[in-house]
Coordinates of C-alpha atoms in Angstrom, one line a residue:
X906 CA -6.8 40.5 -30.5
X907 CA -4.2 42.5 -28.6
X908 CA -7.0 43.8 -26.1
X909 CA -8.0 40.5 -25.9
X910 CA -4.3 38.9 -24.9
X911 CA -4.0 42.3 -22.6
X912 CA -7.4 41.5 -20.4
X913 CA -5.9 37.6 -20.2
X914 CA -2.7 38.5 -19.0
X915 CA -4.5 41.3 -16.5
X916 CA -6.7 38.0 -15.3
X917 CA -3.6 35.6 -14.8
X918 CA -1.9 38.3 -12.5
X919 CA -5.2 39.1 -10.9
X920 CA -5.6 35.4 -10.2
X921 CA -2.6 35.1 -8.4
X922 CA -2.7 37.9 -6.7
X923 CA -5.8 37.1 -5.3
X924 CA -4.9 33.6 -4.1
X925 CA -2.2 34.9 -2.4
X926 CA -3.7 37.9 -0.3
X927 CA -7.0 34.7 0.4
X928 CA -4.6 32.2 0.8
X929 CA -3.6 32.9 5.0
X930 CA -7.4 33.3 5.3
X931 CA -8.6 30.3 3.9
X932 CA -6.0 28.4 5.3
X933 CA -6.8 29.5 8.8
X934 CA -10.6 28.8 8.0
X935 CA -10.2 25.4 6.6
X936 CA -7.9 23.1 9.0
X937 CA -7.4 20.4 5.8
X938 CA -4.7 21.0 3.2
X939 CA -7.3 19.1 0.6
X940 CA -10.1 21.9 1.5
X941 CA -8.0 25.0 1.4
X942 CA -6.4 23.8 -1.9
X943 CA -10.1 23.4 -3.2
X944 CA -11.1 26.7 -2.3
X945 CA -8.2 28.9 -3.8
X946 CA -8.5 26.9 -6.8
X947 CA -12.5 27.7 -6.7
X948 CA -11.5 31.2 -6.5
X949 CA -8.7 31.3 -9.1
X950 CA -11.1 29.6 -11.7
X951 CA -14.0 32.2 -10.8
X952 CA -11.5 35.0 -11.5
X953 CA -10.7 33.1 -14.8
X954 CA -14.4 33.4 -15.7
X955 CA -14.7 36.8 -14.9
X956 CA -12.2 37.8 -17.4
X957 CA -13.8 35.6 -20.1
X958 CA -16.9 36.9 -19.4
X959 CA -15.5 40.3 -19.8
X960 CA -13.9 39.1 -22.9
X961 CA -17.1 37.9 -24.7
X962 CA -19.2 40.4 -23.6
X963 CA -17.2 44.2 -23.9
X964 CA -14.6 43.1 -26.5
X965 CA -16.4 40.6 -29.0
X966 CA -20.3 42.0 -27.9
X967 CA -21.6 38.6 -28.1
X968 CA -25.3 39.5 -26.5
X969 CA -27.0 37.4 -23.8
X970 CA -29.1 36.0 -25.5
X971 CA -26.3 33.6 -27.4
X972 CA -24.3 33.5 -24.2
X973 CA -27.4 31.5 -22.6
X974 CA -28.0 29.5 -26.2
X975 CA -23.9 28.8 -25.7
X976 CA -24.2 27.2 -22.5
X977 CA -27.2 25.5 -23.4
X978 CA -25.5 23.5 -26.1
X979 CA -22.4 23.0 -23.5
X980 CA -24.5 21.9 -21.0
X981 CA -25.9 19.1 -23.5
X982 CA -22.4 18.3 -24.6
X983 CA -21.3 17.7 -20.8
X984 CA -23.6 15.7 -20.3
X985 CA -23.4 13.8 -23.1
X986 CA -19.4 13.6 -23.6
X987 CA -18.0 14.3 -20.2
X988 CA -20.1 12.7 -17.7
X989 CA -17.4 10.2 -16.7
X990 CA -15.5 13.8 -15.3
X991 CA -18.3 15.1 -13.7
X992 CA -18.8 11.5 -11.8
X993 CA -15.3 12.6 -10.7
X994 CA -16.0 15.9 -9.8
X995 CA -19.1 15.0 -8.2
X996 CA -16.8 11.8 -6.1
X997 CA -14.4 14.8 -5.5
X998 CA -16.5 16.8 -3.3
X999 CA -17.6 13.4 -1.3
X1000 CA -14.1 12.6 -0.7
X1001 CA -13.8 16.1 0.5
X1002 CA -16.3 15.6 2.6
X1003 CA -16.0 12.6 4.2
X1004 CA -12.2 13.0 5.0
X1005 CA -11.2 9.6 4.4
X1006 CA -7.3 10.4 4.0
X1007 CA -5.8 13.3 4.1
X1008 CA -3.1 15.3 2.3
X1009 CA 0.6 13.6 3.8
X1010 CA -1.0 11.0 5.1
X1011 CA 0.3 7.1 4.4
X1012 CA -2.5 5.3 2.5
X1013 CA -2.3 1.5 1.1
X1014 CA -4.8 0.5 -1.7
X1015 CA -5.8 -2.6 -0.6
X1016 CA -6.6 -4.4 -4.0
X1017 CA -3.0 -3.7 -5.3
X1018 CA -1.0 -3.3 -1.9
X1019 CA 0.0 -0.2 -3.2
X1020 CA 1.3 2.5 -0.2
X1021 CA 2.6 5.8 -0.8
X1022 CA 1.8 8.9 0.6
X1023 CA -1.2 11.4 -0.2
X1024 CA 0.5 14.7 -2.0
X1025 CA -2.8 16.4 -3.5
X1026 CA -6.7 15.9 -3.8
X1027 CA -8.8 17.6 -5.7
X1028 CA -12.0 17.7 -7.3
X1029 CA -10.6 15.2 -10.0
X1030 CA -8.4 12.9 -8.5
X1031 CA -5.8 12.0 -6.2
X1032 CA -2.2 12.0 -6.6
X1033 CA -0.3 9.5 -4.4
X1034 CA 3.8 9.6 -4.1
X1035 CA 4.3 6.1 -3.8
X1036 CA 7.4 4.3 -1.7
X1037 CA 8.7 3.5 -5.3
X1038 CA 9.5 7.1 -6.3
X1039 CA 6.5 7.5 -8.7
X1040 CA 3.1 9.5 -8.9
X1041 CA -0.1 7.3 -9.1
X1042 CA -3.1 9.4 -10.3
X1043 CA -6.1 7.8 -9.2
X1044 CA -10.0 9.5 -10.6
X1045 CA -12.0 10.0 -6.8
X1046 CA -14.6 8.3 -8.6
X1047 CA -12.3 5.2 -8.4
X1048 CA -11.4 5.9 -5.0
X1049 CA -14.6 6.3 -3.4
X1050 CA -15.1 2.4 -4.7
X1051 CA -11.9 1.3 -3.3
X1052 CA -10.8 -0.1 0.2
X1053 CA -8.5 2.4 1.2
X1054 CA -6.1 1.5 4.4
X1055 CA -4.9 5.3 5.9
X1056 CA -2.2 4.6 8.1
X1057 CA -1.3 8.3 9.2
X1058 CA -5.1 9.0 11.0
X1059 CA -5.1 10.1 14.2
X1060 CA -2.9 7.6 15.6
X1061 CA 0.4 6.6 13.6
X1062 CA 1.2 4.0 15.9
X1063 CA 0.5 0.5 13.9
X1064 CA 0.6 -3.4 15.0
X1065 CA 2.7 -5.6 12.8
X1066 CA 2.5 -9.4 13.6
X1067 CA 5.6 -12.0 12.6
X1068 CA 5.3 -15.7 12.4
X1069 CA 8.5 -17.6 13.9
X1070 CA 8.4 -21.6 13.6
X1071 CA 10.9 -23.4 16.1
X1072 CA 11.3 -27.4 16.9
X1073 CA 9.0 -29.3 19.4
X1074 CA 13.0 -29.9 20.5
X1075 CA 13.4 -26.3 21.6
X1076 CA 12.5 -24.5 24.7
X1077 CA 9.5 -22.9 24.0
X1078 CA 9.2 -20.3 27.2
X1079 CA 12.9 -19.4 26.5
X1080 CA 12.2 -18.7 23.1
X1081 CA 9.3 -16.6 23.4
X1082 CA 11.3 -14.1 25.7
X1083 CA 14.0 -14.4 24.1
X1084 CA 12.1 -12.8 20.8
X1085 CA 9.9 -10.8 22.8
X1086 CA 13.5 -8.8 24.1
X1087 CA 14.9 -8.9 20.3
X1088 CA 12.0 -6.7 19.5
X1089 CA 12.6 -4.4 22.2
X1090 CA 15.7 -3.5 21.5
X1091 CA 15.1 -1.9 17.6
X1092 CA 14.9 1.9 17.5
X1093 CA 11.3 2.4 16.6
X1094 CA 9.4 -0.2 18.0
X1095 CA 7.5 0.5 21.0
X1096 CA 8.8 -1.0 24.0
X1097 CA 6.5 -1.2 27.1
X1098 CA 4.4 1.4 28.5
X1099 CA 0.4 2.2 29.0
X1100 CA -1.8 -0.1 26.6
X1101 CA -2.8 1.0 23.5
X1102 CA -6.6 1.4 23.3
X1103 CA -8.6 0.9 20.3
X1104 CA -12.2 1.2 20.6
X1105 CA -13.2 -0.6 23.6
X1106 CA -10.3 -2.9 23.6
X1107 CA -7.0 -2.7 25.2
X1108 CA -3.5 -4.3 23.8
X1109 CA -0.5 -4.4 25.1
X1110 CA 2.2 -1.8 24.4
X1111 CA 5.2 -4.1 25.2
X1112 CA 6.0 -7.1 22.2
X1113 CA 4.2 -10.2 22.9
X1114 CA 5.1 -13.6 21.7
X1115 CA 2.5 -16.1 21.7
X1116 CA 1.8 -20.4 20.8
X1117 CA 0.0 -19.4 17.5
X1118 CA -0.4 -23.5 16.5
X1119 CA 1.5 -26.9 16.6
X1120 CA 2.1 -27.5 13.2
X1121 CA 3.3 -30.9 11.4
X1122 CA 7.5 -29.7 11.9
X1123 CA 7.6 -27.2 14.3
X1124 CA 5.5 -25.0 16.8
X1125 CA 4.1 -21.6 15.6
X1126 CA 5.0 -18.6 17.3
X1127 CA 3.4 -15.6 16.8
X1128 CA 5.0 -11.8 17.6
X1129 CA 3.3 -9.3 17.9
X1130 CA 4.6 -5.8 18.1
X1131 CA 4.1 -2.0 17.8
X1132 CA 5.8 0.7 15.9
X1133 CA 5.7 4.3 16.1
X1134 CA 5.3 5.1 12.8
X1135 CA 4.1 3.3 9.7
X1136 CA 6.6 4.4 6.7
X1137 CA 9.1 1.5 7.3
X1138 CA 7.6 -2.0 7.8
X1139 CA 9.6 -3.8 5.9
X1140 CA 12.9 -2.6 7.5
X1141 CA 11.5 -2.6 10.5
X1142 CA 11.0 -6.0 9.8
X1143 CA 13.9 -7.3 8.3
X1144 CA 15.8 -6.0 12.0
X1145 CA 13.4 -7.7 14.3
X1146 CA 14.2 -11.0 12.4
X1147 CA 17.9 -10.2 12.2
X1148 CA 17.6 -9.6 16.3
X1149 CA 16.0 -13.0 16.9
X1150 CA 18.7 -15.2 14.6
X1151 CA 21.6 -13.7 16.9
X1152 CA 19.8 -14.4 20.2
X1153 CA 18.6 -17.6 19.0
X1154 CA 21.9 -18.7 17.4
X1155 CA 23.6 -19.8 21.0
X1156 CA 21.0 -21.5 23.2
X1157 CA 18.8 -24.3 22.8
X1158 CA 16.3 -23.3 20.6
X1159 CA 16.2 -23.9 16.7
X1160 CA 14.2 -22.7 14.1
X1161 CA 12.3 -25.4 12.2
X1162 CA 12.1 -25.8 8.5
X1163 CA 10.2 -28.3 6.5
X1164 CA 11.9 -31.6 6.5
X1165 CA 10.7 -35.6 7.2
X1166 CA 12.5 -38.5 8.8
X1167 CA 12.0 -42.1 7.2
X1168 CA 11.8 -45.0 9.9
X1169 CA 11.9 -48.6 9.5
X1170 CA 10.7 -50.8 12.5
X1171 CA 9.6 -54.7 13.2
X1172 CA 6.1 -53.2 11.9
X1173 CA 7.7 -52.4 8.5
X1174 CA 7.5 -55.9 7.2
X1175 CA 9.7 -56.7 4.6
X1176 CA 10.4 -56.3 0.7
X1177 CA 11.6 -58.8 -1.8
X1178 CA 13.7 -57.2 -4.5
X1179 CA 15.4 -59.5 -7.2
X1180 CA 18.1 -57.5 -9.0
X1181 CA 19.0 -58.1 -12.8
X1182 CA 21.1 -57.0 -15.1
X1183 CA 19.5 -56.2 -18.3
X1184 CA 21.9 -56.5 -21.6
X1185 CA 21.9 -54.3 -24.5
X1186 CA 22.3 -54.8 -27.9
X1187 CA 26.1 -54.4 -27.5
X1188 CA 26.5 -57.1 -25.3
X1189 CA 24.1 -59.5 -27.0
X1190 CA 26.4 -62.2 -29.1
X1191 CA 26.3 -62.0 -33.3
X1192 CA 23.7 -63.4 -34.5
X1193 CA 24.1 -66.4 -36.9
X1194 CA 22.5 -65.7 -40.5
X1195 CA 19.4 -67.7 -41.5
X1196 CA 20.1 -70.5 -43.9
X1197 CA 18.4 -70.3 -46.9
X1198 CA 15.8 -72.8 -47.3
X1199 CA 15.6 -75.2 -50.3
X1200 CA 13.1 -74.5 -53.4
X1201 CA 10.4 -77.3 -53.2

């Protein structure tokens, strides 16, 4: 027993130090934090095995022949019991593989609208700090059947849209610049410059406002504008729309909101209402009582 703790304790330190003298290595090899990761844990694991193997075979003198009947039975017993982990395992190395996300990048899930950014993946799962200050653990098997958004690849630069509504009263070509400039001045959004390609289209760098519809109480306008990084939109947000209430507050543009005017004209035609006043028992007068009637 004490050999057998001494060779464990020889293994753990072994592990380590061999992780750390591969580690440069095999992060200069392998560009992605998720593959490097991977591969030390590959290698610390095989180092665990080594000493097991050691274990069973020089300490205990367990003989081949049961080692092989051993894994036999385990292998039944995997799967059998713990198929659902080697599905993850197995969703792991295509993850992996196809690079979908990345460790630090900004992913949303886009069944749940859950963002947060990537802080490990391995063969198992994939831990996500979300904006909320929590971990979500998510199996790769899950993952792989999920619409992930990645907001962080290649490009951070993202398109955010905001509807406006102002009156068929307002001026509609003074309004659109003057939201188009409230954009431009917030720290963070992109202000003019080259357009922003993506595929084989082109968009404009610089805020845009455009006439989305004419709706029932007001007229839809539409802005569109860039940011140069993803991590904030609903601060961003909230400073864009704070911009546009100050510079619409003193000219001649309002912001609509839902409400109806009631007219009555010649075509109206007209209404006959007769108005009484309906008594209550109160103010009904005693009733006399019923005199009793004679006995034939």
């Amino acid at each position: 027993m004490l050999l057998t703790i001494l060779v464990l304790i020889v293994t753990w330190y072994a592990s380590k130090y061999v992780t750390q003298m591969l580690g440069r290595r095999v992060a200069r090899r392998f560009r992605r934090p998720s593959v490097s990761r991977t591969v030390l844990r590959i290698i610390r694991m095989s180092v665990y095995g080594v000493g097991i193997l050691f274990i069973i075979v020089y300490i205990y003198g367990i003989n081949g022949t049961n080692i092989v009947l051993s894994v036999t039975v385990f292998s039944a017993m995997v799967g059998v019991v713990l198929a659902p982990i080697v599905g993850s395992v197995i969703s792991g190395l295509f993850v992996l593989a196809d690079q979908p996300y990345e460790v630090g990048d900004m992913i949303e899930l886009a069944e749940t609208g859950q963002r947060g950014f990537v802080e490990d993946i391995t063969i198992r799962y994939t831990k996500i700090f979300t904006l909320e200050n929590t971990f979500l653990v998510v199996p790769n098997g899950s993952m792989r059947e999920r619409d992930v958004i990645n907001h962080s690849a290649e490009d951070t630069r993202t398109r955010y849209t905001l509807d406006i509504g102002v009156t068929y009263e307002s001026d509609i070509e003074k309004a659109r610049t003057l939201i188009e400039n409230a954009a431009r001045e917030i720290d963070g959004v992109i202000q003019g410059g080259p357009d922003i390609r993506i595929g084989s289209s082109r968009y404009p760098a610089a805020p845009t406002c455009f006439i989305d519809q004419f709706a029932n109480s007001s007229v839809k306008l539409r802005l569109r504008y860039w940011t140069r990084d993803p991590y904030k939109p609903l601060t961003m947000r909230s400073r864009i729309q704070e911009a546009i209430w100050k510079r619409l507050e003193d000219v001649d543009v309002e912001l609509a909101y839902p409400h109806s005017h009631v007219v009555f004209d010649e075509t109206s035609g007209e209404l006959n209402v007769n108005m009484t006043q309906e008594s209550t028992v109160e103010d009904r007068p005693p009733r006399a009582p019923a005199e009793p009637e004679a006995d034939d």
